[in-house]
Amino acid sequence: MNTKRDPIRYLGEEYQRLAEEGLTWEPRELQGASKPVSKVDGREVIVLCSNNYLNLSTHPNVVEAMVRATEKYGAGAGSDRSIAGDTSLHRKLDRRLAEFKDAPSSLTFQTGFMTNQGVVAQLAGEGDLYVSDELNHGSIIDGMRLTKADKAIYKHKDVDDLARLMEEAETHQPAYQHIWIVTDGVFSMDGDLAPLPEIADIAAEHGAGVYVDDAHGEGVLGEGGRGIVNHFDLTRDQVHAEMGTFSKAFGIVGGHLSGSEELTKFAMNKARTWLLSGALPPSVAAATIAAIEVMENEPERVERVWKNREYFLQEMKSLGFDTGHSETPIVPIMCGESKTAKKLADYVWKEGLYVLPIVYPMVARGMARIRVQLCSEHTQAQLDEAIQAFKKGGEQIGLI
Ligand SMILES: *Cc1c(COP(=O)(O)O)cnc(C)c1O
């Protein structure tokens, strides 16, 4: 009998180690709907850390579509989309999303994570190469890990470094069959944008594919929130694969892959997360279709989220806060040490703000921050209250 091995003890030890380093993640409890002001851990607080950029999760049309579809189609799809769960609503969502995105084709998945993991795992394999931004989302990283493709990582947003790696790739023997450049569109911790037009140019020179993760760009960037490909006025011949999520600006849950017919047909037949896992409830598809319609009919929501972002950013800057490299409604408040970010988050929580400290290992050591995310339905009064709380907290802990 091997008494050294123990299947459970190390789990507790690992948790203890994380706790000692102050790295455990303990989410607060949301006790009602996700709104600009929500009940969290028993208190009404201004929520500045939700991905619900357009506040569509509580939009009456979206909620009604979900309830109605549940009544008609039941609670679950009964199967994977690939078997017996591909309802008319799932197919309609594919078509409506492709129209919204102005893409030849879209395929919806259960989550954005599963889209990346399933698709990236199949696009490239042995004899191929992925070239990836160093700050790409974990779901892309996991997808790449599932392949036998080579991986080259370029410095964050550094197109010279990318060009250099691509030149180097040309000398590889035997020649790579396929090369994909993969990038987040909006980087979630800094709120900065990928230099997608330059990336597309470099890719075109080498016959490489471009895969962009638009999770934080949809609903925010481009005409009426159509996303980053629209924002930069790029074509589907320049950006070959665009993925996104319905869990952020769309306010619900789900993921998608958009691009050519060849791309979505390939994904449908190869991505194991699509083939081997249960379909989204039909009601979720119906609600997402309703959310697309709200985006089309109420483009002022997108304008409001940008107006709120401009106001908050300028006020925070004028107070002396370092807001990093934000180019979107994600506004980091740079704090340096993890302790400082935690202190500031605790202080403003007492003042009625819900924000999250983002610390190592989510960001590099010494780059801890509070990540603020603005929504379209935050009022000016709520933003002023938030700014005042940050001002007091920032002064109290000596950050400004
Ligand atoms: C949130 C996010 C995802 C995952 O999307 P889900 O639909 O929530 O699984 C993927 N990529 C990026 C960049 C994200 O921010």
Coordinates of C-alpha atoms and ligand atoms in Angstrom, one line a residue:
M1 CA 0.0 0.0 0.0
N2 CA 1.4 3.4 -1.0
T3 CA 0.7 5.7 1.9
K4 CA 2.6 8.6 0.4
R5 CA 0.1 9.2 -2.3
D6 CA -3.1 10.9 -1.3
P7 CA -5.9 12.0 -3.7
I8 CA -7.3 14.7 -1.6
R9 CA -4.8 16.2 0.9
Y10 CA -2.9 18.2 -1.7
L11 CA -6.1 20.0 -2.9
G12 CA -6.5 21.5 0.6
E13 CA -2.8 22.3 0.7
E14 CA -2.9 24.1 -2.7
Y15 CA -6.0 26.1 -1.5
Q16 CA -4.1 27.0 1.7
R17 CA -1.1 28.2 -0.4
L18 CA -3.3 30.3 -2.6
A19 CA -5.0 31.8 0.5
E20 CA -1.7 32.6 2.1
E21 CA -0.6 34.5 -1.0
G22 CA -4.0 36.3 -1.1
L23 CA -4.9 34.7 -4.4
T24 CA -8.1 32.9 -3.7
W25 CA -11.1 34.1 -5.7
E26 CA -14.3 34.6 -3.7
P27 CA -17.2 36.0 -5.8
R28 CA -19.8 38.0 -4.1
E29 CA -23.5 36.9 -4.3
L30 CA -25.7 38.7 -6.8
Q31 CA -29.2 38.6 -5.1
G32 CA -31.3 39.7 -8.1
A33 CA -31.0 40.8 -11.7
S34 CA -27.8 42.2 -13.1
K35 CA -28.5 46.0 -13.3
P36 CA -26.6 49.3 -12.9
V37 CA -27.6 49.1 -9.3
S38 CA -28.0 45.6 -7.9
K39 CA -28.4 43.8 -4.6
V40 CA -25.0 42.2 -3.8
D41 CA -24.2 40.5 -0.5
G42 CA -27.2 42.1 1.0
R43 CA -26.5 45.7 -0.1
E44 CA -27.7 47.9 -3.0
V45 CA -24.6 48.9 -4.8
I46 CA -23.5 50.5 -8.1
V47 CA -22.2 47.6 -10.2
L48 CA -19.1 48.6 -12.2
C49 CA -17.8 45.2 -13.0
S50 CA -20.4 43.6 -15.2
N51 CA -20.0 42.6 -18.9
N52 CA -23.7 43.6 -19.4
Y53 CA -22.5 46.6 -21.4
L54 CA -25.9 47.4 -23.0
N55 CA -28.0 46.2 -20.0
L56 CA -29.8 43.8 -22.3
S57 CA -30.2 41.0 -19.7
T58 CA -33.2 42.8 -18.3
H59 CA -34.6 44.4 -21.5
P60 CA -38.3 43.6 -21.6
N61 CA -38.2 42.3 -25.2
V62 CA -35.3 40.0 -24.4
V63 CA -37.0 38.6 -21.2
E64 CA -40.3 38.2 -22.9
A65 CA -38.7 36.3 -25.8
M66 CA -37.1 33.9 -23.4
V67 CA -40.3 33.3 -21.4
R68 CA -42.4 32.7 -24.6
A69 CA -39.8 30.4 -26.1
T70 CA -39.7 28.3 -22.9
E71 CA -43.5 27.9 -23.1
K72 CA -43.3 26.8 -26.7
Y73 CA -40.1 24.8 -26.8
G74 CA -39.7 23.7 -23.2
A75 CA -36.7 24.2 -20.9
G76 CA -34.0 22.3 -22.7
A77 CA -33.2 21.3 -26.3
G78 CA -33.1 17.6 -25.4
S79 CA -29.7 16.9 -27.1
D80 CA -26.6 18.3 -28.7
R81 CA -27.2 20.5 -31.8
S82 CA -25.4 17.8 -33.7
I83 CA -28.0 15.1 -32.7
A84 CA -31.6 16.0 -32.0
G85 CA -31.3 19.5 -30.4
D86 CA -30.9 21.7 -33.4
T87 CA -34.1 23.6 -33.0
S88 CA -35.6 26.2 -35.5
L89 CA -34.6 28.9 -33.0
H90 CA -30.9 27.8 -33.0
R91 CA -30.9 28.0 -36.8
K92 CA -32.7 31.3 -36.8
L93 CA -30.1 32.7 -34.4
D94 CA -27.3 31.5 -36.7
R95 CA -28.9 33.4 -39.6
R96 CA -29.9 36.5 -37.7
L97 CA -26.4 36.8 -36.3
A98 CA -24.7 36.4 -39.7
E99 CA -27.0 39.2 -41.0
F100 CA -26.1 41.5 -38.0
K101 CA -22.4 40.8 -38.5
D102 CA -22.6 41.1 -42.2
A103 CA -20.8 37.7 -42.5
P104 CA -21.6 34.9 -45.0
S105 CA -22.2 32.5 -42.1
S106 CA -22.4 32.2 -38.3
L107 CA -22.5 29.2 -36.1
T108 CA -23.6 29.5 -32.5
F109 CA -22.0 27.5 -29.7
Q110 CA -22.9 27.1 -26.0
T111 CA -20.3 29.6 -24.8
G112 CA -17.5 31.7 -26.1
F113 CA -15.0 29.6 -24.2
M114 CA -16.3 26.5 -25.9
T115 CA -16.2 28.2 -29.3
N116 CA -12.5 29.1 -28.9
Q117 CA -11.6 25.8 -27.3
G118 CA -13.4 23.8 -29.9
V119 CA -12.5 25.7 -33.0
V120 CA -8.9 26.7 -32.2
A121 CA -8.3 23.0 -31.4
Q122 CA -9.1 22.1 -35.0
L123 CA -8.0 24.9 -37.3
A124 CA -4.3 24.0 -37.1
G125 CA -2.5 20.7 -36.4
E126 CA 0.8 19.0 -37.0
G127 CA 2.8 20.9 -39.6
D128 CA 0.9 24.2 -39.0
L129 CA 1.6 27.2 -36.9
Y130 CA -0.3 29.5 -34.5
V131 CA 1.0 33.0 -33.9
S132 CA -0.6 34.4 -30.9
D133 CA -0.6 37.7 -28.8
E134 CA 0.9 37.1 -25.4
L135 CA -2.2 38.4 -23.6
N136 CA -4.8 36.3 -25.4
H137 CA -7.7 34.9 -23.5
G138 CA -7.3 31.5 -21.7
S139 CA -9.8 29.8 -23.9
I140 CA -7.6 30.5 -26.9
I141 CA -4.6 29.3 -25.0
D142 CA -6.4 26.1 -24.1
G143 CA -7.5 25.6 -27.7
M144 CA -4.0 25.9 -29.0
R145 CA -2.7 23.5 -26.3
L146 CA -5.1 20.8 -27.7
T147 CA -3.3 20.9 -31.1
K148 CA 0.1 19.6 -32.3
A149 CA 0.6 22.8 -34.2
D150 CA 3.7 24.9 -33.4
K151 CA 3.1 28.1 -31.4
A152 CA 4.9 31.4 -31.6
I153 CA 3.9 34.1 -29.1
Y154 CA 4.4 37.8 -30.1
K155 CA 4.6 40.7 -27.7
H156 CA 1.3 42.3 -26.8
K157 CA 0.0 44.3 -29.8
D158 CA 3.6 44.5 -31.2
V159 CA 3.2 44.2 -35.0
D160 CA 7.0 44.4 -35.5
D161 CA 7.5 41.4 -33.3
L162 CA 4.6 39.7 -35.2
A163 CA 6.2 40.5 -38.6
R164 CA 9.5 39.1 -37.3
L165 CA 8.0 35.8 -36.2
M166 CA 6.2 35.5 -39.5
E167 CA 9.5 36.0 -41.4
E168 CA 11.1 33.4 -39.2
A169 CA 8.2 31.0 -39.9
E170 CA 8.9 31.2 -43.6
T171 CA 12.3 29.6 -43.0
H172 CA 10.8 26.6 -41.2
Q173 CA 11.6 23.3 -42.7
P174 CA 9.4 21.6 -43.8
A175 CA 7.3 24.7 -44.8
Y176 CA 4.3 25.3 -42.6
Q177 CA 1.1 24.2 -44.4
H178 CA -1.2 26.6 -42.6
I179 CA -0.5 29.6 -40.3
W180 CA -3.1 31.3 -38.2
I181 CA -2.6 34.6 -36.4
V182 CA -4.9 34.7 -33.3
T183 CA -5.7 37.7 -31.2
D184 CA -8.3 39.1 -28.8
G185 CA -10.0 42.1 -30.4
V186 CA -10.4 44.0 -27.1
F187 CA -8.0 42.8 -24.3
S188 CA -10.1 42.3 -21.3
M189 CA -7.7 43.4 -18.5
D190 CA -6.6 46.7 -20.2
G191 CA -9.5 47.5 -22.5
D192 CA -7.1 48.2 -25.4
L193 CA -7.6 47.2 -29.0
A194 CA -5.7 44.8 -31.3
P195 CA -4.1 46.5 -34.3
L196 CA -6.3 44.4 -36.5
P197 CA -5.7 46.2 -39.9
E198 CA -1.9 45.8 -39.5
I199 CA -2.3 42.2 -38.4
A200 CA -4.5 41.5 -41.5
D201 CA -1.9 43.1 -43.8
I202 CA 0.9 40.9 -42.3
A203 CA -1.3 37.8 -42.6
A204 CA -2.1 38.6 -46.2
E205 CA 1.6 38.8 -47.1
H206 CA 2.1 35.3 -45.8
G207 CA -1.2 33.7 -46.8
A208 CA -2.0 33.3 -43.1
G209 CA -5.5 33.2 -41.6
V210 CA -6.6 35.8 -39.0
Y211 CA -8.8 34.7 -36.1
V212 CA -10.1 37.4 -33.8
D213 CA -11.9 37.0 -30.5
D214 CA -14.4 39.9 -30.3
A215 CA -15.9 39.0 -26.9
H216 CA -15.6 42.5 -25.4
G217 CA -16.0 44.3 -28.8
E218 CA -19.4 43.2 -29.7
G219 CA -22.2 45.5 -28.7
V220 CA -19.6 48.2 -28.1
L221 CA -17.4 48.6 -31.2
G222 CA -18.4 49.3 -34.8
E223 CA -21.7 50.6 -36.2
G224 CA -24.5 49.8 -33.7
G225 CA -22.2 47.4 -31.9
R226 CA -21.4 45.1 -34.9
G227 CA -18.0 44.5 -33.5
I228 CA -14.3 44.9 -34.3
V229 CA -14.3 43.8 -38.0
N230 CA -16.9 46.4 -38.7
H231 CA -15.1 49.0 -36.5
F232 CA -12.0 48.7 -38.7
D233 CA -14.0 48.3 -41.9
L234 CA -12.2 45.1 -42.7
T235 CA -13.6 42.3 -45.0
R236 CA -14.1 38.6 -44.4
D237 CA -11.2 38.0 -46.8
Q238 CA -8.9 39.9 -44.4
V239 CA -10.3 38.6 -41.1
H240 CA -11.2 35.0 -41.7
A241 CA -12.7 33.9 -38.4
E242 CA -14.4 36.2 -35.9
M243 CA -15.7 34.7 -32.7
G244 CA -17.8 36.2 -30.0
T245 CA -19.9 35.6 -26.9
F246 CA -23.5 36.3 -26.0
S247 CA -22.6 36.5 -22.3
K248 CA -21.3 40.1 -22.5
A249 CA -23.1 42.9 -24.4
F250 CA -25.8 40.6 -25.6
G251 CA -26.6 40.0 -21.9
I252 CA -27.4 36.3 -22.0
V253 CA -25.0 33.3 -22.7
G254 CA -23.6 31.6 -25.7
G255 CA -20.8 31.9 -28.3
H256 CA -20.5 32.1 -32.0
L257 CA -18.1 31.7 -34.9
S258 CA -18.6 33.9 -37.9
G259 CA -17.0 34.0 -41.3
S260 CA -17.1 32.0 -44.6
E261 CA -19.5 29.1 -45.2
E262 CA -16.3 26.9 -45.4
L263 CA -15.3 28.0 -41.9
T264 CA -18.6 27.3 -40.2
K265 CA -19.2 24.0 -42.0
F266 CA -15.7 22.9 -41.0
A267 CA -16.3 23.9 -37.4
M268 CA -19.7 22.1 -37.3
N269 CA -18.0 18.9 -38.4
K270 CA -14.8 19.2 -36.4
A271 CA -15.3 21.2 -33.2
R272 CA -15.8 18.7 -30.4
T273 CA -17.4 21.2 -28.1
W274 CA -20.1 21.8 -30.7
L275 CA -20.5 18.1 -31.6
L276 CA -20.4 16.5 -28.2
S277 CA -22.1 18.8 -25.8
G278 CA -25.7 19.8 -25.2
A279 CA -27.3 22.6 -27.1
L280 CA -28.2 25.9 -25.5
P281 CA -31.8 26.0 -24.3
P282 CA -34.0 27.2 -27.2
S283 CA -35.2 30.1 -25.0
V284 CA -31.6 31.3 -24.9
A285 CA -31.5 31.3 -28.7
A286 CA -34.8 33.2 -28.7
A287 CA -33.6 35.8 -26.2
T288 CA -30.4 36.3 -28.2
I289 CA -32.4 36.9 -31.4
A290 CA -34.4 39.5 -29.4
A291 CA -31.1 41.1 -28.1
I292 CA -29.8 41.4 -31.7
E293 CA -33.1 43.1 -32.6
V294 CA -32.7 45.6 -29.7
M295 CA -29.2 46.4 -30.8
E296 CA -30.5 47.1 -34.3
N297 CA -33.4 49.2 -33.1
E298 CA -31.8 51.0 -30.2
P299 CA -28.3 52.1 -31.4
E300 CA -28.5 54.8 -28.8
R301 CA -27.5 52.2 -26.2
V302 CA -24.1 51.9 -27.8
E303 CA -23.8 55.7 -27.9
R304 CA -24.7 55.9 -24.2
V305 CA -22.1 53.3 -23.2
W306 CA -19.4 55.4 -25.0
K307 CA -20.7 58.6 -23.5
N308 CA -20.5 57.1 -20.0
R309 CA -17.1 55.8 -20.7
E310 CA -15.8 59.2 -21.9
Y311 CA -17.2 60.9 -18.9
F312 CA -15.9 58.5 -16.3
L313 CA -12.4 58.2 -17.9
Q314 CA -11.9 62.0 -18.2
E315 CA -13.1 62.6 -14.6
M316 CA -10.8 59.9 -13.2
K317 CA -7.9 61.2 -15.2
S318 CA -8.4 64.7 -14.0
L319 CA -8.4 63.4 -10.4
G320 CA -4.9 62.0 -11.2
F321 CA -5.7 58.3 -11.6
D322 CA -3.7 56.2 -14.0
T323 CA -6.2 54.6 -16.4
G324 CA -3.7 52.6 -18.3
H325 CA -4.2 52.0 -22.0
S326 CA -8.0 51.9 -22.1
E327 CA -9.6 52.4 -25.6
T328 CA -13.1 50.9 -24.7
P329 CA -15.6 50.9 -21.8
I330 CA -13.2 48.8 -19.9
V331 CA -11.3 51.3 -17.8
P332 CA -8.5 50.0 -15.5
I333 CA -7.5 52.0 -12.5
M334 CA -3.8 51.1 -12.1
C335 CA -2.8 50.4 -8.5
G336 CA 0.6 48.7 -8.6
E337 CA 0.7 46.2 -5.7
S338 CA -2.1 43.7 -5.2
K339 CA -2.6 45.0 -1.6
T340 CA -3.3 48.5 -2.9
A341 CA -5.9 47.3 -5.4
K342 CA -7.6 45.2 -2.7
K343 CA -7.6 48.2 -0.3
L344 CA -9.2 50.5 -2.9
A345 CA -11.8 47.9 -3.8
D346 CA -12.7 47.4 -0.1
Y347 CA -12.9 51.1 0.5
V348 CA -15.2 51.8 -2.4
W349 CA -17.3 48.8 -1.5
K350 CA -18.1 50.4 1.8
E351 CA -19.1 53.5 -0.2
G352 CA -21.5 51.4 -2.2
L353 CA -19.5 50.4 -5.3
Y354 CA -19.0 46.9 -6.6
V355 CA -15.7 46.6 -8.4
L356 CA -13.1 43.9 -8.6
P357 CA -9.4 44.1 -7.9
I358 CA -7.5 42.3 -10.7
V359 CA -4.3 40.9 -9.3
Y360 CA -1.5 38.4 -10.1
P361 CA -1.8 35.9 -11.8
M362 CA -4.6 37.5 -13.9
V363 CA -2.2 40.4 -14.6
A364 CA 1.6 40.6 -14.1
R365 CA 3.0 41.3 -10.6
G366 CA 3.1 45.0 -9.8
M367 CA 0.3 45.7 -12.4
A368 CA -2.6 45.1 -10.1
R369 CA -5.7 47.2 -10.9
I370 CA -9.3 47.8 -10.4
R371 CA -11.2 47.0 -13.6
V372 CA -14.1 49.3 -14.1
Q373 CA -16.7 48.5 -16.8
L374 CA -19.2 51.1 -17.8
C375 CA -22.7 50.2 -19.0
S376 CA -25.2 52.1 -21.2
E377 CA -27.8 52.5 -18.4
H378 CA -25.5 53.9 -15.7
T379 CA -26.9 57.4 -14.9
Q380 CA -24.8 60.5 -14.6
A381 CA -25.7 60.6 -10.9
Q382 CA -24.4 57.0 -10.4
L383 CA -21.2 57.8 -12.2
D384 CA -20.7 60.9 -10.1
E385 CA -21.2 58.9 -6.9
A386 CA -18.7 56.4 -8.1
I387 CA -16.1 59.0 -9.0
Q388 CA -16.5 60.6 -5.6
A389 CA -16.0 57.3 -3.9
F390 CA -12.9 56.6 -5.9
K391 CA -11.6 60.1 -5.1
K392 CA -12.0 59.6 -1.3
G393 CA -10.6 56.1 -1.5
G394 CA -7.7 57.1 -3.7
E395 CA -6.7 59.9 -1.4
Q396 CA -7.1 57.7 1.7
I397 CA -4.7 55.1 0.5
G398 CA -2.3 57.6 -1.2
L399 CA -2.9 56.6 -4.8
I400 CA -3.7 60.1 -5.9
Ligands
LIG1 C1 -15.4 36.3 -21.8 C2 -14.5 35.9 -22.8 C3 -14.5 34.7 -23.5 C4 -15.5 33.6 -23.0 O1 -16.8 33.8 -23.3 P1 -18.0 33.1 -22.6 O2 -19.1 33.1 -23.5 O3 -18.3 33.8 -21.3 O4 -17.5 31.7 -22.3 C5 -13.7 34.4 -24.5 N1 -12.7 35.3 -24.9 C6 -12.6 36.5 -24.3 C7 -11.6 37.5 -24.8 C8 -13.5 36.9 -23.2 O5 -13.4 38.0 -22.6

